[in-house]
PDB file of C-alpha atoms in Angstrom:
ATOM      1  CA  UNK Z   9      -6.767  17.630 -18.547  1.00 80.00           C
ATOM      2  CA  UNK Z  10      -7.625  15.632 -15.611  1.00 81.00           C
ATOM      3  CA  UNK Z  11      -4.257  16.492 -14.018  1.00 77.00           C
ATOM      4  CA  UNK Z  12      -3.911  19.957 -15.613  1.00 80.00           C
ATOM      5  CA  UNK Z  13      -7.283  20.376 -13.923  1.00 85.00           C
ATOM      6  CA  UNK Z  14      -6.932  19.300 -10.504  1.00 86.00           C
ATOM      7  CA  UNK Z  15      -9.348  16.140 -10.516  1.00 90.00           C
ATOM      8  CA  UNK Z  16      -7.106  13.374  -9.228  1.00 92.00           C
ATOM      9  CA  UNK Z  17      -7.249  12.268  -6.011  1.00 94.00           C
ATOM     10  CA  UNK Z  18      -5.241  10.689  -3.288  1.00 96.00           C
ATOM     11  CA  UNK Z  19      -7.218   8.316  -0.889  1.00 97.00           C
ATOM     12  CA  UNK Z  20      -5.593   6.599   1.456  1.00 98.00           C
ATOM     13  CA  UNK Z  21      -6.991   2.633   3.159  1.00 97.00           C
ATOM     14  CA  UNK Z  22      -5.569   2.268   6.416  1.00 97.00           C
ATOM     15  CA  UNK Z  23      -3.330  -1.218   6.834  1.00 97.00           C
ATOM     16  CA  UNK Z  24      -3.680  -2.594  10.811  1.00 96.00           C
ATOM     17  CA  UNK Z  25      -1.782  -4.805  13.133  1.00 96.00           C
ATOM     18  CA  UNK Z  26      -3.626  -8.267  13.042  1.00 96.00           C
ATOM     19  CA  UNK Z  27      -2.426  -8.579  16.868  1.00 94.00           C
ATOM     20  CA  UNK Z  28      -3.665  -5.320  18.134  1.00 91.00           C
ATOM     21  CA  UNK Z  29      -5.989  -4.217  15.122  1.00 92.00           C
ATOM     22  CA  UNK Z  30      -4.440  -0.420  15.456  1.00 94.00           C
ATOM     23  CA  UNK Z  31      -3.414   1.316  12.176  1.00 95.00           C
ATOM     24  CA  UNK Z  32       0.090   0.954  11.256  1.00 95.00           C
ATOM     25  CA  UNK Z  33       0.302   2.678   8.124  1.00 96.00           C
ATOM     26  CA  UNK Z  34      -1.798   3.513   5.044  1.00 97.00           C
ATOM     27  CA  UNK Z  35      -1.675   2.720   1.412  1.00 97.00           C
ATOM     28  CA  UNK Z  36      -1.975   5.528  -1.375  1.00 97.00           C
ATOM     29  CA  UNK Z  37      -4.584   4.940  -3.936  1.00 96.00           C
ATOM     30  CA  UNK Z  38      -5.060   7.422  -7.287  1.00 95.00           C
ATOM     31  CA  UNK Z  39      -8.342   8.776  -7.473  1.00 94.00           C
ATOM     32  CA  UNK Z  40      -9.867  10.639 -10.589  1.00 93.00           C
ATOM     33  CA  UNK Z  41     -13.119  12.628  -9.875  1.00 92.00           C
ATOM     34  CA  UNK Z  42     -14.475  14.246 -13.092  1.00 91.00           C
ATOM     35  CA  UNK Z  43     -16.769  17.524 -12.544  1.00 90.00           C
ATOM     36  CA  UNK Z  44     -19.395  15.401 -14.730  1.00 90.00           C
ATOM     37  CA  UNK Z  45     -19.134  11.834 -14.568  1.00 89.00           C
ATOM     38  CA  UNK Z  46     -18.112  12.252 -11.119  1.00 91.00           C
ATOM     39  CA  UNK Z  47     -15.865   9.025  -9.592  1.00 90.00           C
ATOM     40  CA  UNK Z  48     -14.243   6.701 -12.520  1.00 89.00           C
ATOM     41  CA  UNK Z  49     -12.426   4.302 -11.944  1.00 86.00           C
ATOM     42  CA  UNK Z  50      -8.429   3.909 -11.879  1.00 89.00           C
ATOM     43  CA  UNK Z  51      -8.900   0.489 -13.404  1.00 89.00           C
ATOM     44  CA  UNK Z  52     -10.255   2.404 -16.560  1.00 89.00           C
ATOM     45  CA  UNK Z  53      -7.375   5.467 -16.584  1.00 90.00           C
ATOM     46  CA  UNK Z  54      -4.411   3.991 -14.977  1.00 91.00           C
ATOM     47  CA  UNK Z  55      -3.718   1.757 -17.703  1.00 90.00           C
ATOM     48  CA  UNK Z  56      -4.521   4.815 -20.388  1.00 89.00           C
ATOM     49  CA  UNK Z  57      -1.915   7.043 -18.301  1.00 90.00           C
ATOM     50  CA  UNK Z  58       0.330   3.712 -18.841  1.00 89.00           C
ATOM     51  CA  UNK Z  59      -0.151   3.987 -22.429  1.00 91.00           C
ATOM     52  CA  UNK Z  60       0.661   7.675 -23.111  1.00 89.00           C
ATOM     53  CA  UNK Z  61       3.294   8.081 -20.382  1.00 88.00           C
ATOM     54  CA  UNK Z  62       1.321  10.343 -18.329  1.00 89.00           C
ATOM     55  CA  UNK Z  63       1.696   7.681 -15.647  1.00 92.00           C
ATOM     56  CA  UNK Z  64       5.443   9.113 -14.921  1.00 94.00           C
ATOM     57  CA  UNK Z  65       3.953  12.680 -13.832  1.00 92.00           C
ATOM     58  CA  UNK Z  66       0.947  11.478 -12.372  1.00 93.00           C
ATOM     59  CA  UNK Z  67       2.864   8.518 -10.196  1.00 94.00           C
ATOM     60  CA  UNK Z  68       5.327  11.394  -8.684  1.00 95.00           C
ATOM     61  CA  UNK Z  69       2.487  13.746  -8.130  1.00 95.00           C
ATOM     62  CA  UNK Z  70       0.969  10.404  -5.984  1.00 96.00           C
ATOM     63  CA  UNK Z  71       3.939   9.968  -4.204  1.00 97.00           C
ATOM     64  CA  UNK Z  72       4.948  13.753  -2.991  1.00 97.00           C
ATOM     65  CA  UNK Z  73       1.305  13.850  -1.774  1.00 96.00           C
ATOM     66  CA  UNK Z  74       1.386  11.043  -0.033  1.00 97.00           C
ATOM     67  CA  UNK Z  75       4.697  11.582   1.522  1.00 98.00           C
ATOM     68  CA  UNK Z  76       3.703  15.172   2.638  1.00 97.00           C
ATOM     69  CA  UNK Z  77       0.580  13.819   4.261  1.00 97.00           C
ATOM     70  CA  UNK Z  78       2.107  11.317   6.020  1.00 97.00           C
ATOM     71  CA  UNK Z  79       4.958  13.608   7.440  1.00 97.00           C
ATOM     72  CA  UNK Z  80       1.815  16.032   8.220  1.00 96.00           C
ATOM     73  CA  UNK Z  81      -0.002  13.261  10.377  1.00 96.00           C
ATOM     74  CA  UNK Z  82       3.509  11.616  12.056  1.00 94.00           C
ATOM     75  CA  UNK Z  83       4.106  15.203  13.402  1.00 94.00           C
ATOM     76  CA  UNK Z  84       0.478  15.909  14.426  1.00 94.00           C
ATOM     77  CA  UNK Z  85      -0.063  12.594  15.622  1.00 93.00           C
ATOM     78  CA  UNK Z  86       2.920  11.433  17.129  1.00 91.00           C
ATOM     79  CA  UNK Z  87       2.994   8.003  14.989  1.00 90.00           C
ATOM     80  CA  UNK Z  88       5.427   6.586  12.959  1.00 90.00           C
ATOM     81  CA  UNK Z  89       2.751   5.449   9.787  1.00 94.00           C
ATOM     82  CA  UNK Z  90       4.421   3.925   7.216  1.00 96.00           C
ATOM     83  CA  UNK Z  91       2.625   4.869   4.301  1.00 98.00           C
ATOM     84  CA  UNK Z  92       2.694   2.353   0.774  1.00 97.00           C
ATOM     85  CA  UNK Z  93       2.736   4.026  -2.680  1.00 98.00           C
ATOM     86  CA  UNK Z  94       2.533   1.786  -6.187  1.00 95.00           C
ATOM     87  CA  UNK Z  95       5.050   2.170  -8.565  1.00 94.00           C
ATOM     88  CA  UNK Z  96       3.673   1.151 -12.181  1.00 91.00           C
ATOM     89  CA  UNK Z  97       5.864  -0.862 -14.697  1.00 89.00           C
ATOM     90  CA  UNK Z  98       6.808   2.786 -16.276  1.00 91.00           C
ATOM     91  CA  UNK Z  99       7.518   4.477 -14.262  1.00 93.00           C
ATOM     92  CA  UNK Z 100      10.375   1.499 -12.917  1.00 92.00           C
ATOM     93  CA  UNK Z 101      11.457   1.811 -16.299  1.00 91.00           C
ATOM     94  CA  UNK Z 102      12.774   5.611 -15.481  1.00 91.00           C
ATOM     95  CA  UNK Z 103      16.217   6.247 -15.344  1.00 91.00           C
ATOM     96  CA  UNK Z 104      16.410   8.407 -12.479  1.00 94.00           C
ATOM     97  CA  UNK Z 105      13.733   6.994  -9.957  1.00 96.00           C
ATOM     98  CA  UNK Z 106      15.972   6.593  -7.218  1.00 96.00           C
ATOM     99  CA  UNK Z 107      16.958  10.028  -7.595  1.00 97.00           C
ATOM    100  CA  UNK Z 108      13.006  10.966  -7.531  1.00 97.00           C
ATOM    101  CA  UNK Z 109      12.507   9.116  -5.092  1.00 98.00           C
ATOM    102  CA  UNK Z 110      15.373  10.715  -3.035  1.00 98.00           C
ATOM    103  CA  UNK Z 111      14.259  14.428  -3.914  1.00 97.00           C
ATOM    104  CA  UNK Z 112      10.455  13.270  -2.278  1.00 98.00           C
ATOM    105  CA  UNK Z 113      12.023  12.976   0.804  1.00 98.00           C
ATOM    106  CA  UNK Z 114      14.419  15.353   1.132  1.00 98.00           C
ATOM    107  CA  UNK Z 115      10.847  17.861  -0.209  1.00 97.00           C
ATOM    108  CA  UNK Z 116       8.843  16.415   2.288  1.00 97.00           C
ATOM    109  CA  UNK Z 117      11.122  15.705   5.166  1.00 97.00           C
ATOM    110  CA  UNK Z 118       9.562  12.176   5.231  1.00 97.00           C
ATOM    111  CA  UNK Z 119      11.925   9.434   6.749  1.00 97.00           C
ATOM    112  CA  UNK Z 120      12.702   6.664   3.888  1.00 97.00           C
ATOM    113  CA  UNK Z 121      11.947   4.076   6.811  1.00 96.00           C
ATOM    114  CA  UNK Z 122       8.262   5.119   6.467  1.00 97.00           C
ATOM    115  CA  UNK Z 123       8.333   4.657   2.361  1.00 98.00           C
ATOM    116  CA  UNK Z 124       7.098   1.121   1.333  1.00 98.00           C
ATOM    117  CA  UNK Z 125       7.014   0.932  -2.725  1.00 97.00           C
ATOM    118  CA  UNK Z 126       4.645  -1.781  -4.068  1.00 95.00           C
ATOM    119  CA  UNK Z 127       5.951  -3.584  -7.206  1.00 92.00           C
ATOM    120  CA  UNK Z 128       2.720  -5.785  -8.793  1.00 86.00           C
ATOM    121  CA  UNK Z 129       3.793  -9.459  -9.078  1.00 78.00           C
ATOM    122  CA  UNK Z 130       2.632  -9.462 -12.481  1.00 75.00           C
ATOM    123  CA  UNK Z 131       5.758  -7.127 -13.887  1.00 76.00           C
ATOM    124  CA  UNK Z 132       8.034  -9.125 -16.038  1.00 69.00           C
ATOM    125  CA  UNK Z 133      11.470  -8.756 -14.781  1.00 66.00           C
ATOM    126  CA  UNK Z 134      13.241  -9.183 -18.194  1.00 69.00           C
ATOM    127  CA  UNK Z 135      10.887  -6.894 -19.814  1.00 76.00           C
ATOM    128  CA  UNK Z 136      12.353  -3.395 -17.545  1.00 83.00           C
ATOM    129  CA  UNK Z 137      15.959  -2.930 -18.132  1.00 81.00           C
ATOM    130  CA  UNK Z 138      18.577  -2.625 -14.651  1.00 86.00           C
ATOM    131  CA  UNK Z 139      14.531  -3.335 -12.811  1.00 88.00           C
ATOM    132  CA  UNK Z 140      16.975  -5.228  -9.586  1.00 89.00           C
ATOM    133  CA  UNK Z 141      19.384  -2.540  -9.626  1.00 92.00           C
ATOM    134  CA  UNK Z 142      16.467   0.048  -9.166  1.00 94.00           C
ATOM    135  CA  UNK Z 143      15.012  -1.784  -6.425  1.00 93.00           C
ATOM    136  CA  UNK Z 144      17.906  -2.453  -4.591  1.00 94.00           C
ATOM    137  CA  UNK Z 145      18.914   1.287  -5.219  1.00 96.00           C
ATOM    138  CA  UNK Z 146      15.649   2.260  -3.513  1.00 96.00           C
ATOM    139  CA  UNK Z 147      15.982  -0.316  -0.319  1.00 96.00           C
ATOM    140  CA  UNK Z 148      19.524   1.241  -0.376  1.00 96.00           C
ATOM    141  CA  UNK Z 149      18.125   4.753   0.598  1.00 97.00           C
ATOM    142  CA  UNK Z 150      16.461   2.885   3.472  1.00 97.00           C
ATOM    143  CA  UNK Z 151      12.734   2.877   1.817  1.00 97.00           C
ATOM    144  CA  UNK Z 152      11.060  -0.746   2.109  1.00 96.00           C
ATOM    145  CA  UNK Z 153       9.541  -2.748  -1.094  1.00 96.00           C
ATOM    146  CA  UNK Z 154       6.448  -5.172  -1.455  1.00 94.00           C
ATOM    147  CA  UNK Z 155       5.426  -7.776  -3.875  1.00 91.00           C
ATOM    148  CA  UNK Z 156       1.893  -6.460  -4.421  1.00 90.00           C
ATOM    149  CA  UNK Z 157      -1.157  -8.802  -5.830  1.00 84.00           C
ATOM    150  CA  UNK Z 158       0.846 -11.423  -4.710  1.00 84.00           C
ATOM    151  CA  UNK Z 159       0.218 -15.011  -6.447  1.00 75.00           C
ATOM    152  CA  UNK Z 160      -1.601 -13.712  -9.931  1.00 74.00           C
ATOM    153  CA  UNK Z 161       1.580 -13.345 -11.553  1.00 69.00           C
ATOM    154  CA  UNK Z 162       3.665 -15.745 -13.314  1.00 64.00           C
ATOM    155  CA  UNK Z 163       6.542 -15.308 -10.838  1.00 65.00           C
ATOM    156  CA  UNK Z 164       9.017 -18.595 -10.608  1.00 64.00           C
ATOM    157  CA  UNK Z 165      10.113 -19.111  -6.400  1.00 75.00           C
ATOM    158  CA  UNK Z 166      14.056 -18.212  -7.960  1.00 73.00           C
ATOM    159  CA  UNK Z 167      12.592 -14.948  -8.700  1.00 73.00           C
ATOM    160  CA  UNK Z 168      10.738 -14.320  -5.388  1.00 76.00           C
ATOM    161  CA  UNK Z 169      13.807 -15.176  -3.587  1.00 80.00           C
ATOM    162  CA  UNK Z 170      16.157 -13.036  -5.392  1.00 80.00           C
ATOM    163  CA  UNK Z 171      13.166 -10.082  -5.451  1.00 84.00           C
ATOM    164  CA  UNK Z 172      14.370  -7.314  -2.643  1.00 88.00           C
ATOM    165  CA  UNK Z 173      11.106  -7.069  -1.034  1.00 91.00           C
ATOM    166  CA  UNK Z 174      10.262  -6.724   2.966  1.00 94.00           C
ATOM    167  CA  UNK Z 175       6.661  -7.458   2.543  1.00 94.00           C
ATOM    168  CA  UNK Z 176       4.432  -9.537   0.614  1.00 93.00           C
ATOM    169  CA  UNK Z 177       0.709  -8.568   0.106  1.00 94.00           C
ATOM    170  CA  UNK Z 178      -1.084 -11.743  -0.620  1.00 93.00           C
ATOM    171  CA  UNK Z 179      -3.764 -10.633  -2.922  1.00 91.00           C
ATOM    172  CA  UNK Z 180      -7.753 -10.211  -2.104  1.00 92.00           C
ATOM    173  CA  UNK Z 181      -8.779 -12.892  -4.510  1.00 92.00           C
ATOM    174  CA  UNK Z 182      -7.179 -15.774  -2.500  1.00 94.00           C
ATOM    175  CA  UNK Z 183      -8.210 -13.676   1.010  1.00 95.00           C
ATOM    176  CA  UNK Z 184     -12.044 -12.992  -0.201  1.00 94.00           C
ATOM    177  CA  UNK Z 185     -12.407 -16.853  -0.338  1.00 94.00           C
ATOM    178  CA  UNK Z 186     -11.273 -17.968   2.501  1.00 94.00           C
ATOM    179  CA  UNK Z 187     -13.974 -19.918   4.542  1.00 92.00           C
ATOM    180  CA  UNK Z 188     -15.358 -20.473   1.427  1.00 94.00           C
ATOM    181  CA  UNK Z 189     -12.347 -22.537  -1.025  1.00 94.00           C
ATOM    182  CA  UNK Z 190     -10.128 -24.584   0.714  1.00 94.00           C
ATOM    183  CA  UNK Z 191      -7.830 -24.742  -1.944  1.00 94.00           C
ATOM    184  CA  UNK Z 192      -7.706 -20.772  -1.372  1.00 93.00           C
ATOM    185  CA  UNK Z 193      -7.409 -21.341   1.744  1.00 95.00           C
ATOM    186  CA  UNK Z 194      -4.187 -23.541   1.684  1.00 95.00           C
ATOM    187  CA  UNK Z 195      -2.284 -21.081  -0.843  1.00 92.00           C
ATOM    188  CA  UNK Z 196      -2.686 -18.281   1.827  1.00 94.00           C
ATOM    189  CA  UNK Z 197      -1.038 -20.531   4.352  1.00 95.00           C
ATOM    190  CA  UNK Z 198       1.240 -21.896   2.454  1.00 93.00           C
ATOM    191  CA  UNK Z 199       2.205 -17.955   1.161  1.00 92.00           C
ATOM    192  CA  UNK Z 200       2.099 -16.694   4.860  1.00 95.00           C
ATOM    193  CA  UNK Z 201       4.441 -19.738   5.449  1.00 94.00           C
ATOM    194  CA  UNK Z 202       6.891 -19.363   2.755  1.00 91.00           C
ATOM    195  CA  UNK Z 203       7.268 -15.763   3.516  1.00 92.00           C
ATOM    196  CA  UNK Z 204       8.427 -15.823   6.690  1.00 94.00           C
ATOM    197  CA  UNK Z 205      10.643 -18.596   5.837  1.00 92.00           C
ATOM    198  CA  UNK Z 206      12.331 -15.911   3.297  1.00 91.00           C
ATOM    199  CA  UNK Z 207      12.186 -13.501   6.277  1.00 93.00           C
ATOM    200  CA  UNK Z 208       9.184 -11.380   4.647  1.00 94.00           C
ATOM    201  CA  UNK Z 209       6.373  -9.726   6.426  1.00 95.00           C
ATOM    202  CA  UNK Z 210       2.825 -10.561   5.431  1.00 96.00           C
ATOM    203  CA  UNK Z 211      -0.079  -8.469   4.627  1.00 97.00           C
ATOM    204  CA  UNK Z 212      -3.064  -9.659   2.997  1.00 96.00           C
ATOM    205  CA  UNK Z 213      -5.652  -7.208   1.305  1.00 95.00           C
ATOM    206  CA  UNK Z 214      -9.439  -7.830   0.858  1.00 95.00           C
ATOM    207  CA  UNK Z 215     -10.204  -8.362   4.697  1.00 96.00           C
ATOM    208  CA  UNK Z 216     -13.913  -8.089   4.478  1.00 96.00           C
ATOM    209  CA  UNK Z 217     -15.447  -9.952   7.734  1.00 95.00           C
ATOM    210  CA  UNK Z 218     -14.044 -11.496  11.157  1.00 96.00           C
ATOM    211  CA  UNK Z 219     -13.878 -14.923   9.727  1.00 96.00           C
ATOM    212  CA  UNK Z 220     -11.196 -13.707   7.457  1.00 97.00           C
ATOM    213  CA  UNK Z 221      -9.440 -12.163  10.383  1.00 96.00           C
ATOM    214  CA  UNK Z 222      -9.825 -15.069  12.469  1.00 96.00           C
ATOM    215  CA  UNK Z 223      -7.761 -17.085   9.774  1.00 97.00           C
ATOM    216  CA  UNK Z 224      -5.281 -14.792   9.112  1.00 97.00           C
ATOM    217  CA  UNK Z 225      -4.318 -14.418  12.889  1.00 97.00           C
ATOM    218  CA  UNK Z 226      -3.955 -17.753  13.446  1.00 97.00           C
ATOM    219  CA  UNK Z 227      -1.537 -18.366  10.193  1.00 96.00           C
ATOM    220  CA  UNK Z 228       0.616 -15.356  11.743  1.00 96.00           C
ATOM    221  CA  UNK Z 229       0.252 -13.017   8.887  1.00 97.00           C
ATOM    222  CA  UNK Z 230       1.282  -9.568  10.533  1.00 97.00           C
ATOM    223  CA  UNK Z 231      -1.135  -6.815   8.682  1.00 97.00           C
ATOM    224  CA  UNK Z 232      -4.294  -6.445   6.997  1.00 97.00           C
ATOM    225  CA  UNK Z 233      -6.050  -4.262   4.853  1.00 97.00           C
ATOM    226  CA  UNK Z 234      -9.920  -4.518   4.076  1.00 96.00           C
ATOM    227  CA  UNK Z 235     -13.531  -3.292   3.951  1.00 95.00           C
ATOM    228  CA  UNK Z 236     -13.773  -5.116   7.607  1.00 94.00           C
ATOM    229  CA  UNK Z 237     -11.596  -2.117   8.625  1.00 95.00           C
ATOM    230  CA  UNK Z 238     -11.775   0.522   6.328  1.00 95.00           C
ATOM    231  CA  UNK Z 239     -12.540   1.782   3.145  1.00 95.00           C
ATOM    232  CA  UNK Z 240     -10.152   4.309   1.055  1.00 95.00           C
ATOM    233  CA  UNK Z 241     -11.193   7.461   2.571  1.00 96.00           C
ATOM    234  CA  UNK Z 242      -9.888  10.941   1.092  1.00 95.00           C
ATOM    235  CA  UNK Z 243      -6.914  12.643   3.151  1.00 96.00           C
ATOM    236  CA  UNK Z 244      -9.687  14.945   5.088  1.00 96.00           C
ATOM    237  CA  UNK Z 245     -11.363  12.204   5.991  1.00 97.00           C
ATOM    238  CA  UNK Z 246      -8.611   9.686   6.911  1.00 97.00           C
ATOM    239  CA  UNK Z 247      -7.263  12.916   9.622  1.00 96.00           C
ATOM    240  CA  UNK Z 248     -10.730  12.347  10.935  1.00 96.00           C
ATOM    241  CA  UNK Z 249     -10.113   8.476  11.325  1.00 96.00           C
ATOM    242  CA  UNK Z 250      -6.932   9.399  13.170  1.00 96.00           C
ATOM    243  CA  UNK Z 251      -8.409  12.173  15.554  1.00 95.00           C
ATOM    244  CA  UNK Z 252     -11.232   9.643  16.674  1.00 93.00           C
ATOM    245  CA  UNK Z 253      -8.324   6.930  17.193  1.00 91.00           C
ATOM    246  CA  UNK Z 254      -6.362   9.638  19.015  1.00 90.00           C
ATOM    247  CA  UNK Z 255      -9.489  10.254  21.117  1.00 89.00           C
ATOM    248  CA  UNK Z 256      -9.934   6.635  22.189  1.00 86.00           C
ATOM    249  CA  UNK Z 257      -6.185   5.922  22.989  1.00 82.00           C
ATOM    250  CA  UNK Z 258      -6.252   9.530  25.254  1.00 79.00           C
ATOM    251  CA  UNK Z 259      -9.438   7.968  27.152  1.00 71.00           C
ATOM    252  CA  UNK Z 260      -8.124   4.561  27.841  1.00 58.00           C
ATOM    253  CA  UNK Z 261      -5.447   5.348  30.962  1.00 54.00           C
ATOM    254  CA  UNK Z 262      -8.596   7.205  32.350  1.00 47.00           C
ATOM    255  CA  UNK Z 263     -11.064   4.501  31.777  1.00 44.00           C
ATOM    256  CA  UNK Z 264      -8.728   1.579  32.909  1.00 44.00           C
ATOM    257  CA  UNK Z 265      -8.212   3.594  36.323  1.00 41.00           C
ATOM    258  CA  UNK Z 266     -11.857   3.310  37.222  1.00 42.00           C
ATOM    259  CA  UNK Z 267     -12.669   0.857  40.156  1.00 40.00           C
TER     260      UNK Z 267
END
């Protein structure tokens, strides 16, 4: 009913260049806001939709609005946001999600550069059927992959080498701790460090104050994602969060100009 109904949600957490701290691109996140009980949570009706296959329709409906806002704001905007949707163990096990996927963009005139799917860590390869020929038929459309909630699965360093990701997102657990756990500490650099030696990009998620920034600058990791930036803010009010950046950047040539 919740779909039927018009109660889900799109909200999208901006994900910024640790070097520059300007938003490079946004991630996706399924909202479901009841008339009564108001917010819940997707941690409560993702895995439901999971259960009873509603996931597939749902996860589509998730990615052709995010696709069609993000074509909305590169053409408004002028920038190139690369904009991260998750794709649930389900709906990889479709037959025809490259095909999907293809249709989104060719609906939404969205360039498959600016696509980045986010597999969890956690999915057992063995478990989804042709799972590497999928991926690799979505990187062959030119649309990126991540390993999401990196380093809580039971993933073997064979498998994360043969995996056809770009990115890795290290996970907040490890991030929230650091300055706190050393031994959390040294997984994140030892992550950051064996990513780049398999020529993947870094982000980690669960930025939440300068100290974690601080760290994750120095290690080289190239994005974040956090409360320190941003929380997930609904489509209306993520335009706002790019006309206020648009206002700054328009001012600066001005400001810099001044004796």
């Amino acid at each position: 009913l919740a779909e039927k109904n018009g109660e889900l949600r799109v909200y999208y957490q901006p994900q910024v260049e640790t070097e520059s701290e300007d938003i490079s691109g946004m991630e996706a996140l399924i909202r479901w806001e009841h008339p009564e009980l108001g917010m819940i949570s997707p941690g409560f009706f993702i895995p439901l939709a999971e259960e009873n296959g509603l996931i597939v329709p749902i996860g589509e409906w998730v990615l052709r609005t995010a696709c069609a806002d993000a074509k909305r704001w590169q053409e408004r905007f002028g920038l190139n946001l690369r904009i991260s949707v998750n794709l649930s163990a389900v709906q990889l096990r479709q037959q025809n999600l490259v095909q999907v996927v293809q249709q989104v963009l060719a609906e939404t005139g969205l360039e498959s550069t600016q696509l980045d799917l986010e597999v969890t860590e956690s999915i057992n390869v063995k478990s989804i059927p042709n799972l590497m020929e999928t991926l690799h038929g979505i990187r062959e459309l030119g649309c990126k992959i991540s390993i999401d909630d990196f380093g809580t699965g039971q993933s073997s360093l064979d498998y994360i080498k043969r995996f056809p990701a770009d990115r890795i997102k290290i996970d907040q657990t490890f991030v929230r701790n650091i300055g706190v756990d050393p031994d959390d500490e040294a997984i994140v650099r030892a992550t950051i460090g064996m990513a780049h030696s398999l020529n993947r990009a870094v982000v980690a998620e669960g930025v939440e104050i300068e100290e974690h920034l601080d760290f994750l600058r120095a290690q080289g990791c190239e994005e974040l994602q956090g409360y320190l930036f941003c929380r997930p803010l609904p489509a209306a009010s993520f335009e706002n969060l790019l006309v206020e950046r648009e206002k700054v950047f328009n001012r600066l040539p001005s400001e810099e100009a001044l004796p």
